[in-house]
Amino acid sequence: LDATHRFHDIIAWSSGTALFGYIIDSLSGIMDGTAIGMAHRGRLNVLTNIAGKTYGQVFREFEGSVAVGSKSGSGDVKYHLGTEGTFVDDRGEELPVYLAANPSHLETVDGVLEGIVRAKQDRKPIGTFSWLPILVHGDAAFAGQGVVVETLQMSQLRGYRTGGTIHVVVNNQVGFTTDPTSSRSSVYATDVARTIQAPIFHVNGDDPEAVVRVARLAFAYREAFAKDVVIDMVCYRRRGHNEADNPSFTQPLMYDLIDTKRSTRKLYTESLIGRGDITMEEAEQILRDYQLELERAFTETRDATSRPTEPGAVVRRPPQQAVPVDHLRTPTAVSQENIKRIIETQLNLPEGFTPHPRLAPQIARRAVMVEHDEIDWATGELLAFGATLIDGNAVRLVGQDSRRGTFGQRHATLVDRHSGDEYTPLRELNNDNAKFHVYDSLLSEFAAVGFEYGYSVARPGALVCWEAQFGDFANGAQTIIDEFISSGEQKWGQRSGVVLLLPHGYEGQGPDHSSARVERFMTLCAQDN
């Protein structure tokens, strides 16, 4: 791009957001879209300059108003809101952009974002990685939050693969007020990514053109190898954790240096002027134009919110009306013909396939159960999944040992006794729009439940189930349950139909295997959650 355009980007975006812009600019005509998960720092820049949200929309939200019919939600800080928009490159080509909503709990969005991307990719043939996931991390959180490693471990597993994620670490060299010496034992904040042998590029955040070169290199790696790649953008935070915080209380020497440091914009201005690419007058005019653009949007917003009764004005969202339960009742019976069709998938195994001798009678009994109307849990579940597929809805079941089932009851996937080959009977009911996906998960609750939540948000027509090995183990995902599942609709207008399957053992197996502690979930049902 010409120097004037590049300079305007740095004014509006900062180096970190420029990194996004140039990655996404490379995607036009190659990818179907990109999905971004990130915490607070730089989020407003990404919302407005990458995801297509107008400055006026942002100002209106900070004024405490939303448009009628908006799905923005309520009761959460504006830095947490997500959006869906369109990035328009310099050639006029458009690319869909999804920025995931997230809570203050750092890194919880990681698994959620990957699930959103997988749901979009599953609409195409396996191995079509047409949506690019980008995750933005802070240095302290990347090193400190265990969900990061869980998400990295997902990256090459068949139930979770998304074709490689670009991880961007905004390395401010301080976590809120904590120095790196107190926040990690590794040399670099990004060393945890070495667990999956991801390449890690360290780049100076004060050098926008170096940042852009690394961004392009990272995308090229992802496209070539379909694996994760990490960019460690070493930079600094000019102010404290928020506008009112005084960082010199705890990092006085660092902030003595930062206070005397010229901004990235000024350094880049001097560089372009020194090379003869731009004049001082052009630089000052671009800065004035951008400031005027912001002032105009802010003034228009103030004027609009002061006249809430005028046509087209912004008003507060009215409370939602409860829907009578009777209105939601629909017939759910399954025909005898479809029941027979589902059971036959269990009985008609491929020629030459040898099930385990102790398992064959158990599978055969399912036909007898249906005939005698004495159906056990596993058979009832089988009929439910099969009927859902026949109705044209996809089913995704993922969890800890879910293919066999904790109690040896499900056997959704059969393993040949002699060859070890696998066969999943319900896939015989697959059609173009509805497929049966069943996977054993990594031994994770936090990231794994987040992944299924994200999948369910992006594909509301699918039946998406996460299963714990024992129901009580769901407490390892309590952050996802609290911050997304039980509160996402009120906070962000974001609905999910994710199903949590929480099996428990017979009484007497001990306090960690016996109840699934349903009372924890009951307490989360306030305010129509």
XYZ file of C-alpha atoms in Angstrom:
529
model
C 0.000 0.000 0.000
C 1.076 3.595 -0.462
C 2.747 5.331 2.450
C -0.162 7.707 3.114
C -2.576 4.812 3.461
C -0.190 2.911 5.740
C 0.188 5.955 7.957
C -3.587 6.352 8.259
C -3.785 2.712 9.382
C -1.288 3.322 12.177
C -3.220 6.371 13.395
C -6.510 4.506 13.480
C -5.349 1.042 14.406
C -2.033 0.855 16.305
C 0.498 -1.817 15.421
C -1.519 -4.634 16.960
C -4.660 -3.853 15.018
C -2.616 -3.276 11.875
C -1.416 -6.838 12.323
C -5.038 -8.004 12.143
C -5.780 -5.810 9.197
C -2.980 -7.158 7.079
C -3.681 -10.784 7.981
C -7.337 -10.367 7.116
C -6.528 -8.377 3.985
C -4.663 -11.490 2.798
C -7.758 -13.664 3.243
C -10.000 -12.045 0.640
C -10.794 -14.542 -2.072
C -9.088 -17.349 -0.114
C -11.178 -17.836 3.031
C -14.901 -17.764 3.792
C -14.322 -15.640 6.876
C -12.358 -15.097 10.063
C -13.338 -15.390 13.731
C -11.500 -13.494 16.464
C -11.339 -14.109 20.192
C -9.677 -11.490 22.349
C -9.790 -9.792 25.717
C -10.030 -6.052 26.339
C -6.897 -4.333 25.111
C -7.325 -3.048 21.571
C -10.817 -4.523 21.312
C -12.566 -1.294 20.329
C -10.038 -0.820 17.534
C -10.775 -4.304 16.225
C -14.537 -3.795 16.513
C -14.497 -0.586 14.490
C -11.603 -0.970 12.072
C -11.719 -4.707 11.379
C -15.225 -5.987 12.169
C -17.090 -3.083 10.588
C -18.760 -1.614 13.685
C -19.247 2.132 13.292
C -17.834 4.673 15.711
C -21.394 5.833 16.302
C -22.477 2.369 17.446
C -19.638 2.214 19.971
C -20.405 5.687 21.331
C -24.109 4.840 21.632
C -23.325 1.727 23.664
C -21.111 3.728 26.014
C -23.959 6.200 26.395
C -26.020 3.281 27.725
C -28.447 2.950 24.825
C -29.008 0.306 22.184
C -31.170 0.240 19.083
C -34.636 -1.295 19.189
C -34.370 -4.999 18.362
C -30.653 -5.049 19.068
C -29.124 -8.297 20.286
C -26.376 -6.511 22.186
C -27.656 -7.707 25.539
C -27.345 -5.765 28.760
C -25.613 -5.776 32.089
C -22.037 -6.154 30.842
C -19.186 -3.788 30.097
C -18.898 -2.704 26.479
C -15.405 -4.153 26.088
C -17.002 -7.610 26.291
C -19.507 -7.280 23.457
C -18.962 -9.257 20.293
C -20.159 -8.506 16.797
C -20.532 -9.895 13.308
C -19.462 -7.632 10.491
C -17.645 -7.301 7.218
C -14.082 -6.279 6.471
C -13.675 -4.450 3.158
C -10.185 -4.465 1.692
C -8.627 -1.855 -0.599
C -9.829 -3.736 -3.671
C -13.404 -3.558 -2.426
C -13.568 -7.283 -1.649
C -15.517 -8.259 1.465
C -14.759 -10.822 4.160
C -17.117 -11.829 7.012
C -15.658 -11.188 10.467
C -16.968 -12.712 13.711
C -15.690 -11.224 16.969
C -16.715 -13.457 19.872
C -18.254 -11.994 23.023
C -16.218 -12.728 26.137
C -16.264 -12.120 29.894
C -13.520 -10.609 32.050
C -12.225 -14.098 32.874
C -9.096 -14.106 30.742
C -8.668 -16.817 28.107
C -12.080 -18.418 28.722
C -13.041 -17.449 25.181
C -10.241 -19.594 23.669
C -12.153 -22.864 23.477
C -15.405 -21.051 22.667
C -13.861 -19.356 19.629
C -12.443 -22.641 18.336
C -15.877 -24.258 18.666
C -17.480 -21.421 16.709
C -14.958 -21.889 13.901
C -15.347 -25.686 13.857
C -19.133 -25.323 13.557
C -18.713 -23.077 10.523
C -16.183 -25.452 8.962
C -18.318 -28.563 9.553
C -20.821 -27.316 6.986
C -18.247 -28.207 4.327
C -16.333 -31.436 3.561
C -13.854 -32.650 6.211
C -10.528 -30.855 5.957
C -12.016 -27.661 4.499
C -10.508 -25.107 6.861
C -12.175 -22.124 5.239
C -12.550 -20.002 8.392
C -9.442 -18.645 10.106
C -9.427 -18.488 13.934
C -7.343 -15.689 15.485
C -6.846 -15.603 19.257
C -5.383 -12.547 20.997
C -3.756 -13.059 24.379
C -1.982 -11.045 27.020
C 1.481 -12.233 27.984
C 0.649 -12.953 31.633
C -2.585 -14.775 30.778
C -0.974 -16.842 28.010
C 1.602 -18.133 30.485
C -0.681 -18.393 33.497
C -4.085 -19.687 32.426
C -4.289 -23.464 32.029
C -7.085 -23.215 29.472
C -4.453 -21.932 27.009
C -2.593 -25.246 27.093
C -5.874 -27.174 26.895
C -6.798 -25.213 23.764
C -3.364 -25.753 22.224
C -3.707 -29.498 22.849
C -7.014 -29.491 20.969
C -5.428 -28.089 17.837
C -4.549 -31.385 16.102
C -7.229 -33.660 17.598
C -9.826 -34.898 15.126
C -12.780 -33.770 17.218
C -11.477 -30.216 17.518
C -9.177 -29.510 14.561
C -9.718 -26.117 12.877
C -6.770 -26.045 10.491
C -4.470 -23.928 12.626
C -4.991 -20.845 14.781
C -2.944 -17.640 14.667
C -2.198 -16.693 18.280
C -1.245 -13.055 18.852
C 0.321 -12.300 22.249
C 0.153 -8.594 23.072
C 3.217 -8.659 25.313
C 3.056 -5.588 27.567
C 5.641 -7.146 29.903
C 3.352 -6.669 32.882
C 0.143 -8.392 33.962
C -2.097 -5.748 35.575
C 0.532 -4.892 38.229
C 2.579 -8.135 38.304
C 6.089 -8.390 36.860
C 7.055 -11.375 34.655
C 9.346 -12.622 37.436
C 6.229 -13.281 39.518
C 3.941 -14.494 36.747
C 5.880 -17.273 35.010
C 8.829 -19.646 35.320
C 9.617 -19.806 31.595
C 11.946 -17.473 29.737
C 9.251 -16.295 27.324
C 5.528 -15.904 27.961
C 4.968 -17.930 24.786
C 7.028 -20.980 25.808
C 3.874 -22.997 26.559
C 3.232 -23.105 22.787
C 6.378 -25.217 22.433
C 4.320 -28.120 23.797
C 2.820 -28.478 20.310
C 5.994 -27.378 18.475
C 4.296 -24.242 17.171
C 6.639 -21.706 15.578
C 6.892 -18.540 17.679
C 7.797 -15.213 16.081
C 9.002 -12.460 18.417
C 8.544 -8.994 16.895
C 8.971 -5.385 18.012
C 5.544 -3.759 18.382
C 7.097 -0.337 17.751
C 7.965 -1.385 14.192
C 4.645 -1.601 12.289
C 6.189 -2.862 9.073
C 8.012 -5.674 10.894
C 4.699 -6.590 12.539
C 3.026 -6.760 9.126
C 5.805 -8.955 7.696
C 5.468 -11.376 10.603
C 1.678 -11.419 10.214
C 1.999 -12.444 6.589
C 4.576 -15.076 7.479
C 2.318 -16.506 10.197
C -0.630 -16.762 7.805
C 1.539 -18.417 5.156
C 2.662 -21.023 7.723
C -0.915 -21.743 8.761
C -2.005 -22.171 5.161
C 0.909 -24.468 4.319
C 0.746 -26.758 7.352
C -2.750 -26.280 8.892
C -1.181 -25.867 12.328
C -1.067 -23.239 15.062
C 1.443 -20.385 14.943
C 2.266 -17.735 17.569
C 3.219 -14.061 17.225
C 4.797 -12.553 20.341
C 4.426 -8.809 19.813
C 6.760 -7.242 22.370
C 5.436 -3.812 23.269
C 4.328 -1.776 26.282
C 1.242 -0.314 27.901
C 1.432 3.472 28.009
C -1.211 3.807 30.707
C -2.252 1.496 33.534
C -4.729 -1.372 33.437
C -7.431 1.248 32.886
C -7.521 4.984 32.408
C -7.659 5.681 36.160
C -4.891 3.294 37.214
C -1.416 4.597 38.104
C 1.115 1.958 36.996
C 4.094 3.824 38.461
C 3.016 2.658 41.939
C 4.337 -0.821 41.155
C 6.553 -0.405 38.038
C 8.226 2.988 38.626
C 11.383 2.335 36.609
C 9.531 0.896 33.627
C 7.154 3.857 33.507
C 9.981 6.374 33.804
C 11.163 4.926 30.483
C 7.671 4.754 28.939
C 6.890 8.373 29.863
C 9.877 9.571 27.840
C 9.180 7.264 24.903
C 7.700 8.617 21.669
C 4.515 6.900 20.482
C 4.443 4.358 17.668
C 2.586 6.877 15.498
C 5.223 9.562 15.988
C 8.091 7.153 15.368
C 6.450 5.892 12.188
C 5.717 9.450 11.041
C 9.391 10.339 11.403
C 10.394 7.181 9.555
C 8.124 7.897 6.575
C 9.143 11.561 6.418
C 12.823 10.601 6.636
C 12.380 8.212 3.690
C 10.567 10.835 1.678
C 7.354 8.800 1.525
C 5.171 11.468 3.126
C 5.394 15.122 4.155
C 4.814 16.600 7.592
C 1.802 18.511 6.231
C 0.209 15.303 4.902
C 0.774 13.551 8.234
C -0.811 16.359 10.221
C -3.780 16.565 7.826
C -4.454 12.807 8.125
C -4.393 13.077 11.916
C -6.802 16.054 11.859
C -9.159 14.239 9.491
C -9.289 11.205 11.736
C -9.906 13.259 14.884
C -12.685 15.171 13.124
C -14.274 11.869 12.079
C -14.382 10.729 15.697
C -15.707 14.088 16.928
C -18.462 14.075 14.297
C -19.606 10.558 15.258
C -19.551 11.450 18.959
C -21.555 14.663 18.456
C -24.163 12.911 16.323
C -24.534 10.232 18.988
C -25.028 12.792 21.764
C -27.635 14.610 19.689
C -29.512 11.377 18.913
C -29.586 10.099 22.500
C -30.948 13.432 23.711
C -34.036 12.952 21.469
C -35.116 9.342 22.157
C -38.681 9.828 20.875
C -37.791 11.016 17.368
C -38.004 8.576 14.423
C -34.822 6.571 14.031
C -33.493 7.664 17.410
C -31.713 5.323 19.783
C -33.749 4.100 22.745
C -33.312 1.580 25.482
C -34.395 -1.951 24.647
C -37.807 -2.896 26.080
C -37.957 -5.911 28.384
C -38.593 -9.224 26.632
C -42.012 -10.801 27.080
C -42.204 -14.373 28.329
C -43.568 -16.888 25.805
C -46.396 -19.116 27.127
C -45.268 -22.719 27.454
C -48.348 -24.021 25.613
C -47.200 -22.176 22.504
C -43.980 -24.190 22.412
C -45.513 -27.656 22.485
C -44.958 -29.665 19.301
C -45.430 -33.370 18.547
C -42.264 -35.347 19.239
C -43.373 -38.909 18.553
C -41.152 -41.096 16.348
C -42.782 -43.411 13.819
C -42.450 -47.180 14.145
C -40.807 -47.207 10.716
C -38.054 -44.826 11.825
C -37.494 -46.752 15.053
C -36.939 -49.902 13.012
C -34.588 -48.047 10.683
C -32.505 -46.789 13.620
C -32.274 -50.216 15.276
C -31.243 -51.835 12.003
C -28.119 -49.660 11.912
C -27.030 -51.487 15.075
C -27.717 -54.962 13.750
C -26.503 -54.743 10.152
C -22.747 -54.443 10.615
C -20.362 -54.356 7.624
C -19.367 -57.672 6.132
C -16.255 -59.006 7.811
C -16.591 -56.743 10.853
C -16.165 -58.688 14.122
C -17.532 -57.012 17.253
C -16.172 -58.023 20.642
C -17.822 -61.345 21.634
C -19.046 -59.903 24.934
C -20.483 -56.877 23.167
C -22.431 -58.551 20.337
C -25.267 -59.847 22.579
C -25.595 -56.432 24.245
C -26.090 -54.732 20.886
C -28.530 -57.432 19.720
C -30.658 -56.937 22.863
C -31.548 -53.422 21.682
C -33.905 -54.841 19.070
C -35.560 -57.029 21.723
C -35.964 -54.025 24.048
C -37.818 -52.076 21.378
C -40.026 -55.058 20.574
C -40.954 -55.553 24.235
C -41.163 -51.813 25.020
C -38.566 -52.176 27.789
C -35.953 -49.664 26.676
C -32.867 -48.868 28.755
C -31.151 -45.456 28.831
C -28.552 -46.232 26.146
C -31.174 -47.516 23.708
C -33.462 -44.559 24.352
C -30.559 -42.210 23.696
C -29.743 -44.124 20.508
C -33.319 -43.664 19.270
C -33.233 -39.961 20.130
C -29.987 -39.366 18.237
C -31.190 -41.412 15.273
C -34.546 -39.640 15.090
C -32.803 -36.260 15.265
C -30.623 -37.219 12.293
C -33.620 -38.470 10.301
C -35.346 -35.138 10.982
C -32.409 -33.414 9.282
C -30.521 -32.100 12.312
C -26.835 -32.762 12.969
C -25.759 -34.436 16.231
C -22.393 -33.788 17.884
C -21.504 -35.831 20.981
C -18.078 -35.218 22.510
C -16.757 -36.068 25.943
C -14.467 -38.113 28.097
C -14.730 -41.698 26.779
C -18.095 -40.886 25.208
C -17.875 -43.272 22.265
C -17.970 -46.312 24.578
C -19.565 -44.584 27.537
C -18.248 -44.411 31.101
C -20.273 -47.468 32.133
C -19.751 -49.462 28.940
C -23.337 -48.717 27.947
C -23.283 -46.635 24.753
C -20.907 -48.116 22.154
C -21.635 -45.372 19.603
C -18.439 -46.498 17.856
C -17.604 -50.201 17.608
C -14.043 -51.534 17.359
C -13.288 -54.696 15.384
C -12.003 -57.395 17.773
C -9.293 -58.575 15.354
C -8.268 -55.579 13.218
C -8.992 -52.589 15.474
C -11.014 -50.950 12.681
C -13.757 -48.590 13.838
C -17.384 -48.436 12.749
C -20.027 -45.894 13.844
C -23.493 -47.346 13.041
C -25.520 -44.119 13.331
C -23.507 -42.585 10.505
C -25.581 -44.758 8.186
C -28.315 -42.162 8.781
C -26.085 -39.255 7.692
C -27.361 -36.969 4.946
C -26.072 -33.776 3.336
C -27.325 -31.507 6.109
C -27.248 -33.792 9.132
C -24.255 -35.830 10.222
C -23.492 -37.777 13.377
C -20.232 -36.651 14.991
C -19.008 -38.564 18.036
C -15.537 -38.195 19.535
C -13.610 -39.071 22.666
C -12.302 -35.774 24.006
C -9.033 -34.791 25.567
C -9.207 -35.031 29.371
C -10.341 -31.435 29.744
C -13.465 -29.839 31.120
C -12.767 -26.081 30.875
C -11.698 -25.730 27.242
C -13.757 -28.716 26.103
C -17.076 -27.372 27.423
C -16.177 -23.953 26.022
C -15.637 -25.551 22.607
C -19.075 -27.213 22.598
C -20.736 -24.009 23.798
C -19.132 -22.116 20.914
C -20.158 -24.831 18.463
C -23.777 -24.639 19.622
C -23.856 -20.836 19.282
C -22.610 -20.960 15.689
C -24.834 -23.905 14.704
C -28.129 -23.554 16.578
C -29.895 -26.216 14.499
C -27.577 -28.990 15.712
C -27.927 -31.101 18.850
C -24.590 -30.429 20.594
C -23.744 -32.541 23.660
C -20.773 -32.521 26.011
C -20.456 -35.442 28.396
C -18.420 -35.641 31.556
C -16.774 -38.921 32.492
C -18.621 -38.519 35.793
C -21.149 -35.707 36.240
C -19.362 -34.255 39.228
C -16.355 -33.432 37.036
C -18.352 -30.645 35.385
C -17.076 -28.375 38.146
C -13.825 -28.207 36.171
C -15.824 -26.190 33.636
C -17.649 -24.015 36.156
C -16.218 -20.818 34.647
C -17.775 -21.653 31.275
C -21.066 -22.582 32.952
C -21.133 -19.327 34.938
C -19.776 -16.904 32.359
C -21.293 -18.260 29.137
C -23.978 -20.928 29.477
C -26.048 -19.407 32.281
C -25.518 -15.716 31.540
C -24.627 -15.240 27.864
C -28.179 -14.448 26.776
C -28.655 -11.647 29.283
C -25.150 -10.216 28.838
C -24.819 -10.418 25.060
C -28.127 -11.626 23.619
C -26.317 -14.859 22.770
C -28.299 -18.091 22.922
C -26.975 -21.633 23.189
C -28.666 -25.020 23.131
C -25.649 -26.944 24.398
C -26.570 -30.087 26.361
C -24.469 -31.213 29.321
C -24.648 -34.961 29.953
C -23.611 -35.618 33.551
C -23.624 -39.369 34.286
C -23.131 -40.537 37.851
C -22.379 -43.891 39.395
C -24.280 -46.033 41.823
C -24.533 -44.703 45.356
C -21.538 -45.729 47.408
C -18.899 -44.955 44.791
C -17.791 -41.927 46.752
C -18.561 -38.218 46.816
C -16.900 -37.462 43.440
C -18.893 -40.028 41.440
C -22.387 -39.987 42.828
C -24.605 -36.981 42.189
C -23.457 -34.479 39.508
C -24.498 -31.910 42.143
C -27.552 -30.745 40.233
C -28.267 -28.096 42.877
C -25.414 -25.982 41.498
C -27.221 -25.700 38.189
C -30.596 -24.988 39.753
C -29.207 -21.872 41.447
C -28.235 -20.461 38.026
C -31.813 -20.381 36.727
C -32.711 -16.866 37.892
C -34.038 -14.229 35.473
C -35.156 -16.802 32.889
C -31.676 -18.242 32.364
